[in-house]
Short mmCIF file of C-alpha atoms in Angstrom, two decimals:
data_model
loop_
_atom_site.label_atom_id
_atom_site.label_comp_id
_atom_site.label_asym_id
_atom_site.label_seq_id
_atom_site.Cartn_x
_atom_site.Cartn_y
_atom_site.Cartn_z
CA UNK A 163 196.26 210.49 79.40
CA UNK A 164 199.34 213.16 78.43
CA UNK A 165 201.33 211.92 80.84
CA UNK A 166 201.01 208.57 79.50
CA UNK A 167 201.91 209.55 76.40
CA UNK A 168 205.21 211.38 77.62
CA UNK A 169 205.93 208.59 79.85
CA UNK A 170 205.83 206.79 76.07
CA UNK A 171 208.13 209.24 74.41
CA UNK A 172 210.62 208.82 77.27
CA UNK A 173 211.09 205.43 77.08
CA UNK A 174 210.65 205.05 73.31
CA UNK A 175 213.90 207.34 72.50
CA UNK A 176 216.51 205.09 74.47
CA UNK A 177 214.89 201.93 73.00
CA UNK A 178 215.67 203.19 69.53
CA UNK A 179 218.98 204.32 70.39
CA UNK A 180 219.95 200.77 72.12
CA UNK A 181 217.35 198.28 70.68
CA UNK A 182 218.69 196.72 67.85
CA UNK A 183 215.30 196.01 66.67
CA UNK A 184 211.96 198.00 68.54
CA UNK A 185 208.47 198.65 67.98
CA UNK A 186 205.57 200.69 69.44
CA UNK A 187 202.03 200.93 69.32
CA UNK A 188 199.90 203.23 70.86
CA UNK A 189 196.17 202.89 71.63
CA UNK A 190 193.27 205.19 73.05
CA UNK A 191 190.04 202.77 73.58
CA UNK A 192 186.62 203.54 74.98
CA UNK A 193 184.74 200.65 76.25
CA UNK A 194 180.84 200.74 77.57
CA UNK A 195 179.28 198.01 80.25
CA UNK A 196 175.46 198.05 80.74
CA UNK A 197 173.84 196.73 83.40
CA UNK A 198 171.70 193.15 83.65
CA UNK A 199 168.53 195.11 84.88
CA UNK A 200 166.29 191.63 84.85
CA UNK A 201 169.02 188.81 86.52
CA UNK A 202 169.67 188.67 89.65
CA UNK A 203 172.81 189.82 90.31
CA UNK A 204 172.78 193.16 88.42
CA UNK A 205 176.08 194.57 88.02
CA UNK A 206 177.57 198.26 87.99
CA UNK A 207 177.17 200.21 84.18
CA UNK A 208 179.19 203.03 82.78
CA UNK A 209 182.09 203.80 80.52
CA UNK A 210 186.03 203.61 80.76
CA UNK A 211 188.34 205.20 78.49
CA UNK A 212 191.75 204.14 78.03
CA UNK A 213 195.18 204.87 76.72
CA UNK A 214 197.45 202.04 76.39
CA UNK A 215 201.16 201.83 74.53
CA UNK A 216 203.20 198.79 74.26
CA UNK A 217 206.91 198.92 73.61
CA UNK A 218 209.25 195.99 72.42
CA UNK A 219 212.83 195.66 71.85
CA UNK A 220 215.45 193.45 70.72
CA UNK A 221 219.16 194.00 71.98
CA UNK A 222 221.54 191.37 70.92
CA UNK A 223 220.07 187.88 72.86
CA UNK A 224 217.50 190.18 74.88
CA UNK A 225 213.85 190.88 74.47
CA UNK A 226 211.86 192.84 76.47
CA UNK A 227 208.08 194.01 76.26
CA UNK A 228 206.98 196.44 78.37
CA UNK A 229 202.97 197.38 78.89
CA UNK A 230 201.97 201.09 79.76
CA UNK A 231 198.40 201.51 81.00
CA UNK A 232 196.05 204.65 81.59
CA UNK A 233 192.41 204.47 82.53
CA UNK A 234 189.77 206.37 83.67
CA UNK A 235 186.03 205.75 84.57
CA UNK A 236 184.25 203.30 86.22
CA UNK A 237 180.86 203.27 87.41
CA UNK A 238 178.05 205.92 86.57
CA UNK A 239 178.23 207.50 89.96
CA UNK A 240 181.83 206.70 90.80
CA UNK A 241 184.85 207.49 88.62
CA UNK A 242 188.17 206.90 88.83
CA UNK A 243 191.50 206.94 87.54
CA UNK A 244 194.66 204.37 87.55
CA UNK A 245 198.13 204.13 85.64
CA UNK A 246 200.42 200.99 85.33
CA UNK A 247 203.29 199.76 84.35
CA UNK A 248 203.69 196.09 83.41
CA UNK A 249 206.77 194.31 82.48
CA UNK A 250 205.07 191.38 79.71
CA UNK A 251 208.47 189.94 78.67
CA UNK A 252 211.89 190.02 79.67
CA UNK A 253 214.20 186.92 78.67
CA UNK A 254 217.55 186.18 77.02
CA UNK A 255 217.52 183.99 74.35
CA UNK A 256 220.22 182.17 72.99
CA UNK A 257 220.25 180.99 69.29
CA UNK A 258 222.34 178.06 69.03
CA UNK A 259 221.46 176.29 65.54
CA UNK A 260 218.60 174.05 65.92
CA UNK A 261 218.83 174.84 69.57
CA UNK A 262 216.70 178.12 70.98
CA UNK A 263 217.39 178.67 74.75
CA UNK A 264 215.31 181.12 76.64
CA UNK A 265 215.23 182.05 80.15
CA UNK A 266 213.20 184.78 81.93
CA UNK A 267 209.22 186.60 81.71
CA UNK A 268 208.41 184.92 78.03
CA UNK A 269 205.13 184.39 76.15
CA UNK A 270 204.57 180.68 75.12
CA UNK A 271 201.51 179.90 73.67
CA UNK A 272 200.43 176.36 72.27
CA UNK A 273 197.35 174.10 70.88
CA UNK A 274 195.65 174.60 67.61
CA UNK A 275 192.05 176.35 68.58
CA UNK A 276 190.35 179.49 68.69
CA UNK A 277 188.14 180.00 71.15
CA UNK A 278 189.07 177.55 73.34
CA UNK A 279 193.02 175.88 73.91
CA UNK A 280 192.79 172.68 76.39
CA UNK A 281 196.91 172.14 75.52
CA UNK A 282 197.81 175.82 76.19
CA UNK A 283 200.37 174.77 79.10
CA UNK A 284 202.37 177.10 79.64
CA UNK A 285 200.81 180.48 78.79
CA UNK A 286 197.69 179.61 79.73
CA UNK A 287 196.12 183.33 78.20
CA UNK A 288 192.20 183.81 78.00
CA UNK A 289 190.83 183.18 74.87
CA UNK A 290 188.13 185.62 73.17
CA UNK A 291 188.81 188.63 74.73
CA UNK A 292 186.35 191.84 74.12
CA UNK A 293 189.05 194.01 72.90
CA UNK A 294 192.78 192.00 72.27
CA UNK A 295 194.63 192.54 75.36
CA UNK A 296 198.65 192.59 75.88
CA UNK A 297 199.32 189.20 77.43
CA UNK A 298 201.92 188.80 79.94
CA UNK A 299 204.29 185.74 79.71
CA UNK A 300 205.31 183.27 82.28
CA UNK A 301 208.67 183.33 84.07
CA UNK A 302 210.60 180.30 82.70
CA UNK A 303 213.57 178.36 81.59
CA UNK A 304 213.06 176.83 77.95
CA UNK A 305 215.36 174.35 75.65
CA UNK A 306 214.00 174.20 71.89
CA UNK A 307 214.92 172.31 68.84
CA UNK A 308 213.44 172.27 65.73
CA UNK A 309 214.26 171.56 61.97
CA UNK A 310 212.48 171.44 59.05
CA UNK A 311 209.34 168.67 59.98
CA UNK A 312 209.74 168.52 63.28
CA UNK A 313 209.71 170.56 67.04
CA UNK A 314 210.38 169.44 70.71
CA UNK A 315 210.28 171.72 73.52
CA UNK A 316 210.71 171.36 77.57
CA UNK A 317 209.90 174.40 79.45
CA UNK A 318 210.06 174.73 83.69
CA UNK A 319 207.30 176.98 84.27
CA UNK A 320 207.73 179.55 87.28
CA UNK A 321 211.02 177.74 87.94
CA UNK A 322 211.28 180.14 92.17
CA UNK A 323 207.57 179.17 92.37
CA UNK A 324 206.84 177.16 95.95
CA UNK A 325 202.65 177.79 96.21
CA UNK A 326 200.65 179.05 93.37
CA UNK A 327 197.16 177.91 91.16
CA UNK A 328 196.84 177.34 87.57
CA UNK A 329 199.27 179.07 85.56
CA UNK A 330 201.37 180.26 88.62
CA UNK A 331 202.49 177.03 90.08
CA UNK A 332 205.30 175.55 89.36
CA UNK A 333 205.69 172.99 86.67
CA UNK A 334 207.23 171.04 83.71
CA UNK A 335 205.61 170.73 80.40
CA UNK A 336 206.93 169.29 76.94
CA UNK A 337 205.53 169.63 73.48
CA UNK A 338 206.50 167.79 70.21
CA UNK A 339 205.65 168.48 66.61
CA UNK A 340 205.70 166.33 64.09
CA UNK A 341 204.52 167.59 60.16
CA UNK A 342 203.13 165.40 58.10
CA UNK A 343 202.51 166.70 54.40
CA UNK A 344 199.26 168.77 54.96
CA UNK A 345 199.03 167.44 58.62
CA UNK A 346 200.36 168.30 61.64
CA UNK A 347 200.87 166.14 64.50
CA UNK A 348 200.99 167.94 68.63
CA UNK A 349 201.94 166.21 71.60
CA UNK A 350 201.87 167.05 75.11
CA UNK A 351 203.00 166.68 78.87
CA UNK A 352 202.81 168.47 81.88
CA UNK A 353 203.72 167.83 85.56
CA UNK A 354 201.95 170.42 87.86
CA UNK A 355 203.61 170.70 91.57
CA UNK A 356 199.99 170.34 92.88
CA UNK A 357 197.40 169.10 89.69
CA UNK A 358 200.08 166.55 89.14
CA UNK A 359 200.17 164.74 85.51
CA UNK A 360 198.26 165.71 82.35
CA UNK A 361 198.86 164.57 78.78
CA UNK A 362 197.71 166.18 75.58
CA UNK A 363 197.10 165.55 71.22
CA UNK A 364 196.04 167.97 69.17
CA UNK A 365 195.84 167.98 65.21
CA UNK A 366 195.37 170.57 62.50
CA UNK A 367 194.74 169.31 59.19
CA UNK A 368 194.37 171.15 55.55
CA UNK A 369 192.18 169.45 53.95
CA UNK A 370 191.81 171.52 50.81
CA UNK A 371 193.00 175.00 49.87
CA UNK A 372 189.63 176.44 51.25
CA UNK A 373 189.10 173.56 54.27
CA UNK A 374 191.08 172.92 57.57
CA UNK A 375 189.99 170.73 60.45
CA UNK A 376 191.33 170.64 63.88
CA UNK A 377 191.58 168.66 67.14
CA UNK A 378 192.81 168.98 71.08
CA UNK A 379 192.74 166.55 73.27
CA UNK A 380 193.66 167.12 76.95
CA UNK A 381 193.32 164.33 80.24
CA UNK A 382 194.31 165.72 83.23
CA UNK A 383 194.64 163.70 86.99
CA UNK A 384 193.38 167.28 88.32
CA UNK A 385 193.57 170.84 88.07
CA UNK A 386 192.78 174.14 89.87
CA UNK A 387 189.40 175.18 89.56
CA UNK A 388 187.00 177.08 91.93
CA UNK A 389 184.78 174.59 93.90
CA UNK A 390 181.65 174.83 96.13
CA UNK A 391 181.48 173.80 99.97
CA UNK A 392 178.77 172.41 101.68
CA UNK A 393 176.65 175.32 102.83
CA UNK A 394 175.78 175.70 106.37
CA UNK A 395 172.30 173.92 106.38
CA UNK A 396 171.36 175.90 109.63
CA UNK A 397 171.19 179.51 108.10
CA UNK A 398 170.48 180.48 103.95
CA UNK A 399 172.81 183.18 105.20
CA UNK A 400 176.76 182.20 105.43
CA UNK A 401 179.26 184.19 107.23
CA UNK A 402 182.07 183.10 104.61
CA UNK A 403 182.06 182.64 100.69
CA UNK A 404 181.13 179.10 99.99
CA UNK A 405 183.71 179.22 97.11
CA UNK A 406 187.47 177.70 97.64
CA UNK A 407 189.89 177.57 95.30
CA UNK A 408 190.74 173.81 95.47
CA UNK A 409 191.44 170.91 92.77
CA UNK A 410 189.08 169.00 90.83
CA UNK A 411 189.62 165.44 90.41
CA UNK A 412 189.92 163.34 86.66
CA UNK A 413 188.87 165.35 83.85
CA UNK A 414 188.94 165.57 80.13
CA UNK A 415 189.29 168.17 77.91
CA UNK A 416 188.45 168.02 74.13
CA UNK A 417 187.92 170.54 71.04
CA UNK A 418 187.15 169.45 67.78
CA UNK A 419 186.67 172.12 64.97
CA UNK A 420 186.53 173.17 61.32
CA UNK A 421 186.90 176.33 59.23
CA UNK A 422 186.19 176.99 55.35
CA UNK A 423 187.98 180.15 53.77
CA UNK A 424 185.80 181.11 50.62
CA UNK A 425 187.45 182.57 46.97
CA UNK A 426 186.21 185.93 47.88
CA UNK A 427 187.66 185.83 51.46
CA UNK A 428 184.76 185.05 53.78
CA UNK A 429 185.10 182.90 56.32
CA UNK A 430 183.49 180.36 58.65
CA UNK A 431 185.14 179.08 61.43
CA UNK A 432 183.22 175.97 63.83
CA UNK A 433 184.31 174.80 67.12
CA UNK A 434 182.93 172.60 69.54
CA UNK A 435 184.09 171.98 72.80
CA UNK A 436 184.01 169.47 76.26
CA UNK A 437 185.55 170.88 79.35
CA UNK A 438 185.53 168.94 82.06
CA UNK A 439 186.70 171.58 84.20
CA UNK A 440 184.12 173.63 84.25
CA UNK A 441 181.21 173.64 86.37
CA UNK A 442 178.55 170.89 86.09
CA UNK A 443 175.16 171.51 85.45
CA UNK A 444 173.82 170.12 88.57
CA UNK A 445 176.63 172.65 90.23
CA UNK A 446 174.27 175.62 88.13
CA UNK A 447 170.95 174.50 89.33
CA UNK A 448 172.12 174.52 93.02
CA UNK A 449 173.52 178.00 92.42
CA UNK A 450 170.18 178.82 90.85
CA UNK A 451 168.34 177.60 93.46
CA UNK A 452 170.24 179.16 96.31
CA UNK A 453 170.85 182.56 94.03
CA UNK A 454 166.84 182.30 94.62
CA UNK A 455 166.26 181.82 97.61
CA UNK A 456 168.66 184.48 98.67
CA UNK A 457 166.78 186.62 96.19
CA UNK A 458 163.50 186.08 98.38
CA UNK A 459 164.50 186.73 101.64
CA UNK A 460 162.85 190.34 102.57
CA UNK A 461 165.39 192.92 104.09
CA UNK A 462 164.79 193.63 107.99
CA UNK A 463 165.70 193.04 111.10
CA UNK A 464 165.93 189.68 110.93
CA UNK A 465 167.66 189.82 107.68
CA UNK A 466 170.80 192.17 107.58
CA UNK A 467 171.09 194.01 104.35
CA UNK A 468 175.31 193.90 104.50
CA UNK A 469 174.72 190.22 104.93
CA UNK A 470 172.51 189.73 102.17
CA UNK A 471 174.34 191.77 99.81
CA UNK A 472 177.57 190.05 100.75
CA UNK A 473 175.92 186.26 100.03
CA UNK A 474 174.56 187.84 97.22
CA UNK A 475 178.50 189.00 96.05
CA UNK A 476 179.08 185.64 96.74
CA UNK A 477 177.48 183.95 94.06
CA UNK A 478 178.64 186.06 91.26
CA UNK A 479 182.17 184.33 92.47
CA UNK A 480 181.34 181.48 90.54
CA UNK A 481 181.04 183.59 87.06
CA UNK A 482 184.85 183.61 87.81
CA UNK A 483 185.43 179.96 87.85
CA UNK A 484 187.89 179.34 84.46
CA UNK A 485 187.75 180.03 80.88
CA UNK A 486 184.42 177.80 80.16
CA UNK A 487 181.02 178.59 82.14
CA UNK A 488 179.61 175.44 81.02
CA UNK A 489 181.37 172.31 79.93
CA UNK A 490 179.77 171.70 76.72
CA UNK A 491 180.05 174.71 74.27
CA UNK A 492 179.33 175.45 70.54
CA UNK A 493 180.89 178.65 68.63
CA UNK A 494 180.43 180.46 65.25
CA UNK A 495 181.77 182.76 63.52
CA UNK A 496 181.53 183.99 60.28
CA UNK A 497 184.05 186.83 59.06
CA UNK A 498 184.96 188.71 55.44
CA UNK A 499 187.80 190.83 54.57
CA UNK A 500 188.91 193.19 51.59
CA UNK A 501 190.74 196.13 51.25
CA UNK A 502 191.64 196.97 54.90
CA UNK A 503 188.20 195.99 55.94
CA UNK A 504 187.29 192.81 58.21
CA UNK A 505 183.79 192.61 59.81
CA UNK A 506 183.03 189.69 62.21
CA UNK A 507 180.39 187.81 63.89
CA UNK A 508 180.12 185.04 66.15
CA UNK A 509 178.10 183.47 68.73
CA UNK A 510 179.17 181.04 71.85
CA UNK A 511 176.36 178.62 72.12
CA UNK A 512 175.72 176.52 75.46
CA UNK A 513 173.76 173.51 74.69
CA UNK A 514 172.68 172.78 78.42
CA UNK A 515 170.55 175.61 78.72
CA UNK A 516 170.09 177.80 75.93
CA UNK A 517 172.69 180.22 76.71
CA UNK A 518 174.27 182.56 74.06
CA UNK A 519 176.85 185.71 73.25
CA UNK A 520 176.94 187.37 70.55
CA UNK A 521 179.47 189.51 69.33
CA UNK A 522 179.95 191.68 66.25
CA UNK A 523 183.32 193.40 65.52
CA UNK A 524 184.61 195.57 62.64
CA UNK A 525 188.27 196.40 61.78
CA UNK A 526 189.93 198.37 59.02
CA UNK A 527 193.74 197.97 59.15
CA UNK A 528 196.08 200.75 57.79
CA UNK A 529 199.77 200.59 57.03
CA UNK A 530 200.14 202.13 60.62
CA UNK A 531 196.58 202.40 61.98
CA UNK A 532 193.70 200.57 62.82
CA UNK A 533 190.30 201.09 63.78
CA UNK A 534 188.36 198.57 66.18
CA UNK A 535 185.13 198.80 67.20
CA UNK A 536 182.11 196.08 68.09
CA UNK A 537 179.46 195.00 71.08
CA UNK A 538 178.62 191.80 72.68
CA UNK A 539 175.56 190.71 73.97
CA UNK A 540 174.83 188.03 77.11
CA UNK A 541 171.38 186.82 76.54
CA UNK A 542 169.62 183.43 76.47
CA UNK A 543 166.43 182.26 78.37
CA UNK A 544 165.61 183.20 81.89
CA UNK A 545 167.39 179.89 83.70
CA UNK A 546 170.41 180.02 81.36
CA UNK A 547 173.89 180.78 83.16
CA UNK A 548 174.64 183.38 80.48
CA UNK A 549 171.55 185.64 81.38
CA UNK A 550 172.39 185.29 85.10
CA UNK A 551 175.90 187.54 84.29
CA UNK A 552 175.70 190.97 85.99
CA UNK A 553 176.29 192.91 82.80
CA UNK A 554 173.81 192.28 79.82
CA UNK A 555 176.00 194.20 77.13
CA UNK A 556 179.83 195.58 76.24
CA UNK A 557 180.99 197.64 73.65
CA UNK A 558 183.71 199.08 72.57
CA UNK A 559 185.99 201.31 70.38
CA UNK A 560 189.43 201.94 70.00
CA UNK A 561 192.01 203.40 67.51
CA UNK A 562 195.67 202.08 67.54
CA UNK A 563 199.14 203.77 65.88
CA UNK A 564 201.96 201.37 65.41
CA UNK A 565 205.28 203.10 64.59
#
């Protein structure tokens, strides 16, 4: 981890000297994975410790963000070590007024949620995130205008992009903003060069000094997602992954949430959510059923333990399929700060089967350092999706210096 830490020095000195405005931060993390002994697909345990730095800098109409990485660990009986370097932003901006035009790597994120975002367009990031991660922007070319009520915006996402899914393809998307007194209004567009046409609302209203609701709406024509073949009815055992990345067809998307901020400073925030996207439950009980029967076949001669284990591999594929597992989802969570100090809990709640994660975080936040540490928990009954992941439990701790 020393050499990442040089490698930080290095850079940081010329940034300071040319930057017109920089910043650092530095982080050292340790994070813990253990194993889902009792589902069937158990997955590797062990630890991985980190050192991370992030450096950002401002030089007349150019920003840049640039991502340093160290890690090492891995499994209990393999470890291993990797370094990166990962260029996050990089885009001039040009301040015209009302007008803000941007072209190059930027970060763009949009809707009004928390745990889920339906109209995030353009940056597309994953939402709820163990340990907050540095997110890495979207090459683009962006035209802005806002005054004192209102916002429009028209970004070409991954403008030298000919084949790509999700985030990566090509596209146009529009937003406009509209503020009404304590309410604000969000509208949305996007043109996909393969999911085609999807239009989006969203609201965020303050009802009180201690109550805000919130609402996305998102309908889509299609959109990437990772879908299922027709198995080979001849043989349990297939000689290809039955998973394709492909489109789904006509979808909705919807979010609608609340959260109450108390006098002395705790907090409960509510979400519920519809994504259409996701896999259906009929999709879960035929990957339960063939996760099964795969699960029952006896190694042997007439059943080849690479082949098993590969079909087996298989179906934790669909664990992988977007940011919801189920399309109907519930979260909670319930946080307090004071002096520094901000302790969290919250739970993820799928109605169709019972499934549920927990997670409990604690931070304390210095002028220049801060402490994170917490655990989450998969559990849920036997059928549920959630107790079916390969790891049962995560935790973590890390220490950050921002200078």
């Amino acid at each position: 981890m020393l050499s990442l830490q040089i490698v930080a020095a290095a850079l940081t000195a010329p940034t300071q000297a040319l930057a017109q405005d920089w910043s650092a931060q530095l982080r050292a993390r340790s994070e813990h994975r253990g194993a889902n002994l009792q589902g069937p697909l158990a997955g590797p345990q062990g630890s991985t410790q980190g050192l991370d730095a992030e450096l950002r800098g401002q030089w007349r109409g150019l920003n840049a963000a640039l991502a340093l990485r160290q890690e090492q660990g891995g499994e209990a009986e393999e470890k291993r070590s990797s370094s990166s370097a990962t260029l996050n932003e990089l885009y001039a901006n040009a301040d015209l007024g009302a007008w803000q035009l941007s072209a190059g790597r930027k970060l763009l994120s949009w809707d009004v949620g928390y745990a889920f975002r339906p109209n995030d367009m353009v940056a597309q990031e994953e939402r709820r995130t163990l340990l907050s991660s540095q997110v890495r922007g979207r090459p683009l070319l962006a035209a802005e205008h806002f005054d004192a009520d209102t916002a429009w915006s028209l970004v070409w996402v991954n403008p030298l992009k000919q084949e790509g899914r999700r985030g990566d393809e090509q596209a146009l998307a529009g937003r406009v903003y509209q503020r009404l007194g304590s309410l604000d209004l969000h509208g949305f567009a996007r043109w996909g060069q393969h999911s085609g046409p999807s239009l989006g609302a969203a609201l965020a209203w303050v009802a009180t000094d201690s109550q805000e609701l919130h609402a996305s709406l998102r309908l889509a024509r299609r959109d990437h997602a990772l879908l299922l073949n027709q198995p080979d009815a001849s043989s349990l055992l297939q000689r290809q992954s039955p998973w394709r990345e492909g489109l789904r067809g006509s979808h909705a998307q919807a979010l609608l949430g609340l959260s109450w901020t108390g006098e002395n400073r705790l907090s409960l925030l509510a979400e519920a959510w519809w994504d259409g996207n996701a896999l259906s439950p009929q999709d879960w009980r035929d990957w339960q059923r063939r996760t099964q029967q795969l699960r029952a076949l006896p190694p042997g001669a007439a059943v080849p333990p690479q082949a098993l284990a590969a079909n087996l591999a298989w179906q934790a594929q669909a664990f992988g399929s977007g940011s919801s597992l189920q399309r109907s989802n519930v979260f909670l969570r319930l946080s307090w700060s004071e002096d520094g100090w901000s302790p969290a809990l919250d739970c993820l709640y799928h109605p169709a089967d019972g499934g549920r994660i927990w997670t409990a975080s604690l931070t304390w936040q210095g002028d220049r350092l801060r402490a994170d540490a917490g655990l989450r928990h998969y559990g849920g009954p036997a059928g549920a999706v959630l107790a079916q992941l390969p790891q049962r439990r995560q935790g973590y701790a890390a220490l950050s210096w921002a200078f």
